[in-house]
């Protein structure tokens, strides 16, 4: 077919890798629950903003200097982000992408996180710590959706790359990365237990 793909949206998914991943997950989980119990500013922010569960998004931003398991996770994340930046062919003019925000999400059953983007960042992503049976997928939206106006919808069985919305179900221990302008949401958590993830933004340093 005389047709090629243009304006490709890259998306990265890979197990975090490195040594003793299960041990690292256990240590990270302990830190997440400690924060959920003791981070008073975060707990208040969640209450004030009707966020069911817990997020440290608005209260703690130095997780990698506060907790050594987060420092270890950051080290592993940096490598994946550098690979993704290469795949995206970013011309970083000799600079690097650097971690700018780092936060925990404990999402209870039936909760969700509505559609959003991450302004002022280049690459955003999530490390998936605990995904009990039925835990939410990540839903991605074609960034051109608002321009499609009179365009017909796509066939239900069209290839994934042509769908306007794509659902991606990670595995525990996966890291997923995308460019920060890509609109995404966490759909309702159908699991009977909490879904725990650790999210982050990288900016052009
Ligand atoms: Fe996000």
mmCIF file of C-alpha atoms and ligand atoms in Angstrom:
data_model
loop_
_atom_site.group_PDB
_atom_site.id
_atom_site.type_symbol
_atom_site.label_atom_id
_atom_site.label_comp_id
_atom_site.label_asym_id
_atom_site.label_seq_id
_atom_site.Cartn_x
_atom_site.Cartn_y
_atom_site.Cartn_z
ATOM 1 C CA UNK A 1 0.000 0.000 0.000
ATOM 2 C CA UNK A 2 1.338 3.469 -0.898
ATOM 3 C CA UNK A 3 0.607 4.627 2.652
ATOM 4 C CA UNK A 4 2.976 5.391 5.495
ATOM 5 C CA UNK A 5 2.529 6.347 9.127
ATOM 6 C CA UNK A 6 3.234 9.975 10.026
ATOM 7 C CA UNK A 7 3.296 11.803 13.387
ATOM 8 C CA UNK A 8 3.822 8.643 15.357
ATOM 9 C CA UNK A 9 3.058 8.596 19.098
ATOM 10 C CA UNK A 10 5.669 6.561 20.944
ATOM 11 C CA UNK A 11 4.764 4.560 24.040
ATOM 12 C CA UNK A 12 7.213 2.545 26.150
ATOM 13 C CA UNK A 13 6.501 -0.476 28.340
ATOM 14 C CA UNK A 14 9.087 -2.747 29.924
ATOM 15 C CA UNK A 15 9.648 -4.646 33.186
ATOM 16 C CA UNK A 16 11.689 -2.356 35.455
ATOM 17 C CA UNK A 17 14.510 -4.935 35.546
ATOM 18 C CA UNK A 18 17.596 -5.024 37.754
ATOM 19 C CA UNK A 19 18.303 -7.195 40.764
ATOM 20 C CA UNK A 20 15.785 -8.328 43.410
ATOM 21 C CA UNK A 21 12.716 -6.663 41.942
ATOM 22 C CA UNK A 22 10.374 -8.434 44.389
ATOM 23 C CA UNK A 23 12.401 -7.175 47.344
ATOM 24 C CA UNK A 24 12.402 -3.663 45.904
ATOM 25 C CA UNK A 25 8.614 -3.836 45.465
ATOM 26 C CA UNK A 26 8.195 -4.940 49.106
ATOM 27 C CA UNK A 27 10.347 -2.039 50.314
ATOM 28 C CA UNK A 28 8.525 0.474 48.123
ATOM 29 C CA UNK A 29 5.148 -0.808 49.347
ATOM 30 C CA UNK A 30 6.241 -0.298 52.977
ATOM 31 C CA UNK A 31 7.202 3.300 52.153
ATOM 32 C CA UNK A 32 3.882 3.916 50.366
ATOM 33 C CA UNK A 33 1.841 2.731 53.353
ATOM 34 C CA UNK A 34 4.031 4.693 55.749
ATOM 35 C CA UNK A 35 3.355 7.868 53.761
ATOM 36 C CA UNK A 36 -0.362 7.096 53.569
ATOM 37 C CA UNK A 37 -0.403 6.918 57.372
ATOM 38 C CA UNK A 38 1.911 9.776 58.282
ATOM 39 C CA UNK A 39 1.829 12.369 55.507
ATOM 40 C CA UNK A 40 -0.685 14.705 57.125
ATOM 41 C CA UNK A 41 -0.453 17.363 54.403
ATOM 42 C CA UNK A 42 -1.080 14.711 51.743
ATOM 43 C CA UNK A 43 -3.980 13.162 53.639
ATOM 44 C CA UNK A 44 -5.549 16.614 54.039
ATOM 45 C CA UNK A 45 -5.028 17.383 50.339
ATOM 46 C CA UNK A 46 -6.782 14.119 49.408
ATOM 47 C CA UNK A 47 -9.718 14.979 51.684
ATOM 48 C CA UNK A 48 -9.955 18.560 50.409
ATOM 49 C CA UNK A 49 -9.809 17.442 46.782
ATOM 50 C CA UNK A 50 -12.149 14.470 47.061
ATOM 51 C CA UNK A 51 -9.345 12.091 46.144
ATOM 52 C CA UNK A 52 -10.340 8.674 47.457
ATOM 53 C CA UNK A 53 -7.302 6.760 48.656
ATOM 54 C CA UNK A 54 -3.950 8.474 48.966
ATOM 55 C CA UNK A 55 -1.562 10.371 46.738
ATOM 56 C CA UNK A 56 1.592 12.231 47.713
ATOM 57 C CA UNK A 57 1.291 14.334 44.522
ATOM 58 C CA UNK A 58 0.645 17.620 46.306
ATOM 59 C CA UNK A 59 2.677 17.105 49.480
ATOM 60 C CA UNK A 60 6.003 15.258 48.995
ATOM 61 C CA UNK A 61 8.255 15.621 45.993
ATOM 62 C CA UNK A 62 11.596 14.363 47.261
ATOM 63 C CA UNK A 63 10.836 10.672 47.605
ATOM 64 C CA UNK A 64 14.229 9.610 46.219
ATOM 65 C CA UNK A 65 16.118 11.582 48.881
ATOM 66 C CA UNK A 66 13.727 10.580 51.675
ATOM 67 C CA UNK A 67 13.581 6.801 51.069
ATOM 68 C CA UNK A 68 16.380 4.593 49.728
ATOM 69 C CA UNK A 69 14.014 2.224 47.820
ATOM 70 C CA UNK A 70 12.812 5.269 45.865
ATOM 71 C CA UNK A 71 16.425 6.243 45.167
ATOM 72 C CA UNK A 72 16.964 2.745 43.755
ATOM 73 C CA UNK A 73 13.785 2.966 41.690
ATOM 74 C CA UNK A 74 14.848 6.354 40.308
ATOM 75 C CA UNK A 75 18.194 4.911 39.230
ATOM 76 C CA UNK A 76 16.384 2.227 37.225
ATOM 77 C CA UNK A 77 13.808 4.702 35.863
ATOM 78 C CA UNK A 78 16.559 7.037 34.584
ATOM 79 C CA UNK A 79 17.866 4.281 32.300
ATOM 80 C CA UNK A 80 14.445 3.573 30.805
ATOM 81 C CA UNK A 81 13.733 7.281 30.316
ATOM 82 C CA UNK A 82 17.092 7.747 28.545
ATOM 83 C CA UNK A 83 16.252 4.830 26.209
ATOM 84 C CA UNK A 84 12.812 6.272 25.493
ATOM 85 C CA UNK A 85 14.289 9.741 24.812
ATOM 86 C CA UNK A 86 16.626 8.135 22.304
ATOM 87 C CA UNK A 87 13.767 6.280 20.638
ATOM 88 C CA UNK A 88 11.851 9.592 20.385
ATOM 89 C CA UNK A 89 14.953 11.150 18.735
ATOM 90 C CA UNK A 90 14.832 14.170 21.058
ATOM 91 C CA UNK A 91 17.602 16.673 20.370
ATOM 92 C CA UNK A 92 18.412 17.538 23.975
ATOM 93 C CA UNK A 93 21.314 19.835 23.006
ATOM 94 C CA UNK A 94 23.725 18.070 25.349
ATOM 95 C CA UNK A 95 21.376 18.220 28.297
ATOM 96 C CA UNK A 96 19.465 15.390 29.926
ATOM 97 C CA UNK A 97 15.944 14.633 31.001
ATOM 98 C CA UNK A 98 15.806 14.931 34.792
ATOM 99 C CA UNK A 99 13.289 13.761 37.327
ATOM 100 C CA UNK A 100 11.029 16.657 38.259
ATOM 101 C CA UNK A 101 8.123 15.112 40.172
ATOM 102 C CA UNK A 102 7.757 11.726 41.831
ATOM 103 C CA UNK A 103 4.627 10.601 43.677
ATOM 104 C CA UNK A 104 2.676 7.645 45.021
ATOM 105 C CA UNK A 105 -0.920 6.672 44.203
ATOM 106 C CA UNK A 106 -2.924 4.266 46.360
ATOM 107 C CA UNK A 107 -6.199 3.806 44.532
ATOM 108 C CA UNK A 108 -8.979 2.001 46.428
ATOM 109 C CA UNK A 109 -11.662 -0.179 44.787
ATOM 110 C CA UNK A 110 -14.079 1.739 42.502
ATOM 111 C CA UNK A 111 -11.813 4.808 42.348
ATOM 112 C CA UNK A 112 -10.365 6.298 39.198
ATOM 113 C CA UNK A 113 -8.167 9.161 38.046
ATOM 114 C CA UNK A 114 -9.775 11.303 35.360
ATOM 115 C CA UNK A 115 -8.219 12.317 32.065
ATOM 116 C CA UNK A 116 -5.228 14.683 32.226
ATOM 117 C CA UNK A 117 -1.856 15.715 30.787
ATOM 118 C CA UNK A 118 1.343 16.803 32.594
ATOM 119 C CA UNK A 119 2.288 20.376 31.604
ATOM 120 C CA UNK A 120 5.910 21.614 31.915
ATOM 121 C CA UNK A 121 7.280 18.077 31.463
ATOM 122 C CA UNK A 122 8.753 16.095 28.591
ATOM 123 C CA UNK A 123 8.277 12.467 29.613
ATOM 124 C CA UNK A 124 5.762 11.143 32.122
ATOM 125 C CA UNK A 125 5.272 7.632 33.332
ATOM 126 C CA UNK A 126 4.361 5.152 36.004
ATOM 127 C CA UNK A 127 5.892 2.199 37.793
ATOM 128 C CA UNK A 128 3.276 -0.412 38.670
ATOM 129 C CA UNK A 129 3.728 -1.790 42.150
ATOM 130 C CA UNK A 130 0.521 -3.688 43.008
ATOM 131 C CA UNK A 131 -2.142 -4.598 40.470
ATOM 132 C CA UNK A 132 -4.628 -6.984 42.073
ATOM 133 C CA UNK A 133 -7.002 -8.947 39.795
ATOM 134 C CA UNK A 134 -9.310 -6.439 38.059
ATOM 135 C CA UNK A 135 -7.060 -3.403 38.704
ATOM 136 C CA UNK A 136 -7.551 -0.462 36.318
ATOM 137 C CA UNK A 137 -5.838 -0.203 32.973
ATOM 138 C CA UNK A 138 -4.328 2.994 31.631
ATOM 139 C CA UNK A 139 -6.461 4.650 28.945
ATOM 140 C CA UNK A 140 -4.697 6.774 26.323
ATOM 141 C CA UNK A 141 -6.369 9.261 24.001
ATOM 142 C CA UNK A 142 -5.347 10.171 20.452
ATOM 143 C CA UNK A 143 -4.023 13.744 20.849
ATOM 144 C CA UNK A 144 -5.729 14.721 17.574
ATOM 145 C CA UNK A 145 -9.174 13.677 18.780
ATOM 146 C CA UNK A 146 -10.394 17.257 19.272
ATOM 147 C CA UNK A 147 -9.532 18.041 15.618
ATOM 148 C CA UNK A 148 -11.395 15.131 14.070
ATOM 149 C CA UNK A 149 -14.746 16.925 13.873
ATOM 150 C CA UNK A 150 -16.640 15.214 11.020
ATOM 151 C CA UNK A 151 -14.286 12.253 10.663
ATOM 152 C CA UNK A 152 -16.023 8.876 10.920
ATOM 153 C CA UNK A 153 -15.213 6.670 13.874
ATOM 154 C CA UNK A 154 -12.799 3.786 13.316
ATOM 155 C CA UNK A 155 -13.911 0.209 12.804
ATOM 156 C CA UNK A 156 -14.072 -1.723 16.072
ATOM 157 C CA UNK A 157 -11.504 -4.217 14.793
ATOM 158 C CA UNK A 158 -9.151 -1.555 13.330
ATOM 159 C CA UNK A 159 -5.501 -2.031 14.348
ATOM 160 C CA UNK A 160 -4.579 -0.569 17.730
ATOM 161 C CA UNK A 161 -2.507 2.225 16.159
ATOM 162 C CA UNK A 162 -5.641 3.591 14.460
ATOM 163 C CA UNK A 163 -7.935 3.509 17.506
ATOM 164 C CA UNK A 164 -8.797 6.865 19.149
ATOM 165 C CA UNK A 165 -8.581 5.334 22.632
ATOM 166 C CA UNK A 166 -6.198 2.595 23.700
ATOM 167 C CA UNK A 167 -6.347 0.646 26.941
ATOM 168 C CA UNK A 168 -3.064 -0.737 28.237
ATOM 169 C CA UNK A 169 -3.017 -3.239 31.061
ATOM 170 C CA UNK A 170 0.400 -3.275 32.716
ATOM 171 C CA UNK A 171 1.890 -6.110 34.742
ATOM 172 C CA UNK A 172 3.209 -5.640 38.258
ATOM 173 C CA UNK A 173 6.811 -4.475 38.048
ATOM 174 C CA UNK A 174 6.363 -2.745 34.659
ATOM 175 C CA UNK A 175 7.390 0.795 33.887
ATOM 176 C CA UNK A 176 5.419 2.667 31.238
ATOM 177 C CA UNK A 177 6.493 5.952 29.623
ATOM 178 C CA UNK A 178 4.906 8.428 27.232
ATOM 179 C CA UNK A 179 5.350 12.042 26.180
ATOM 180 C CA UNK A 180 3.790 14.329 28.784
ATOM 181 C CA UNK A 181 1.305 15.932 26.367
ATOM 182 C CA UNK A 182 -0.410 12.580 25.780
ATOM 183 C CA UNK A 183 -3.796 12.642 27.525
ATOM 184 C CA UNK A 184 -4.347 9.649 29.789
ATOM 185 C CA UNK A 185 -6.535 8.420 32.596
ATOM 186 C CA UNK A 186 -6.793 5.582 35.082
ATOM 187 C CA UNK A 187 -10.180 3.948 34.632
ATOM 188 C CA UNK A 188 -12.253 2.692 37.554
ATOM 189 C CA UNK A 189 -10.456 0.204 39.746
ATOM 190 C CA UNK A 190 -12.585 -2.959 39.576
ATOM 191 C CA UNK A 191 -10.264 -4.865 41.909
ATOM 192 C CA UNK A 192 -11.324 -5.644 45.463
ATOM 193 C CA UNK A 193 -8.011 -4.363 46.745
ATOM 194 C CA UNK A 194 -5.932 -1.230 46.357
ATOM 195 C CA UNK A 195 -4.011 -0.554 43.177
ATOM 196 C CA UNK A 196 -0.620 0.981 43.960
ATOM 197 C CA UNK A 197 1.487 2.851 41.454
ATOM 198 C CA UNK A 198 4.335 5.350 41.501
ATOM 199 C CA UNK A 199 4.224 8.125 38.917
ATOM 200 C CA UNK A 200 6.755 10.692 37.763
ATOM 201 C CA UNK A 201 7.559 13.515 35.356
ATOM 202 C CA UNK A 202 10.892 14.248 33.690
ATOM 203 C CA UNK A 203 11.730 17.725 32.407
ATOM 204 C CA UNK A 204 14.448 18.936 30.063
ATOM 205 C CA UNK A 205 17.284 19.632 32.532
HETATM 206 FE FE1 LIG B 1 -0.814 11.165 34.831
#
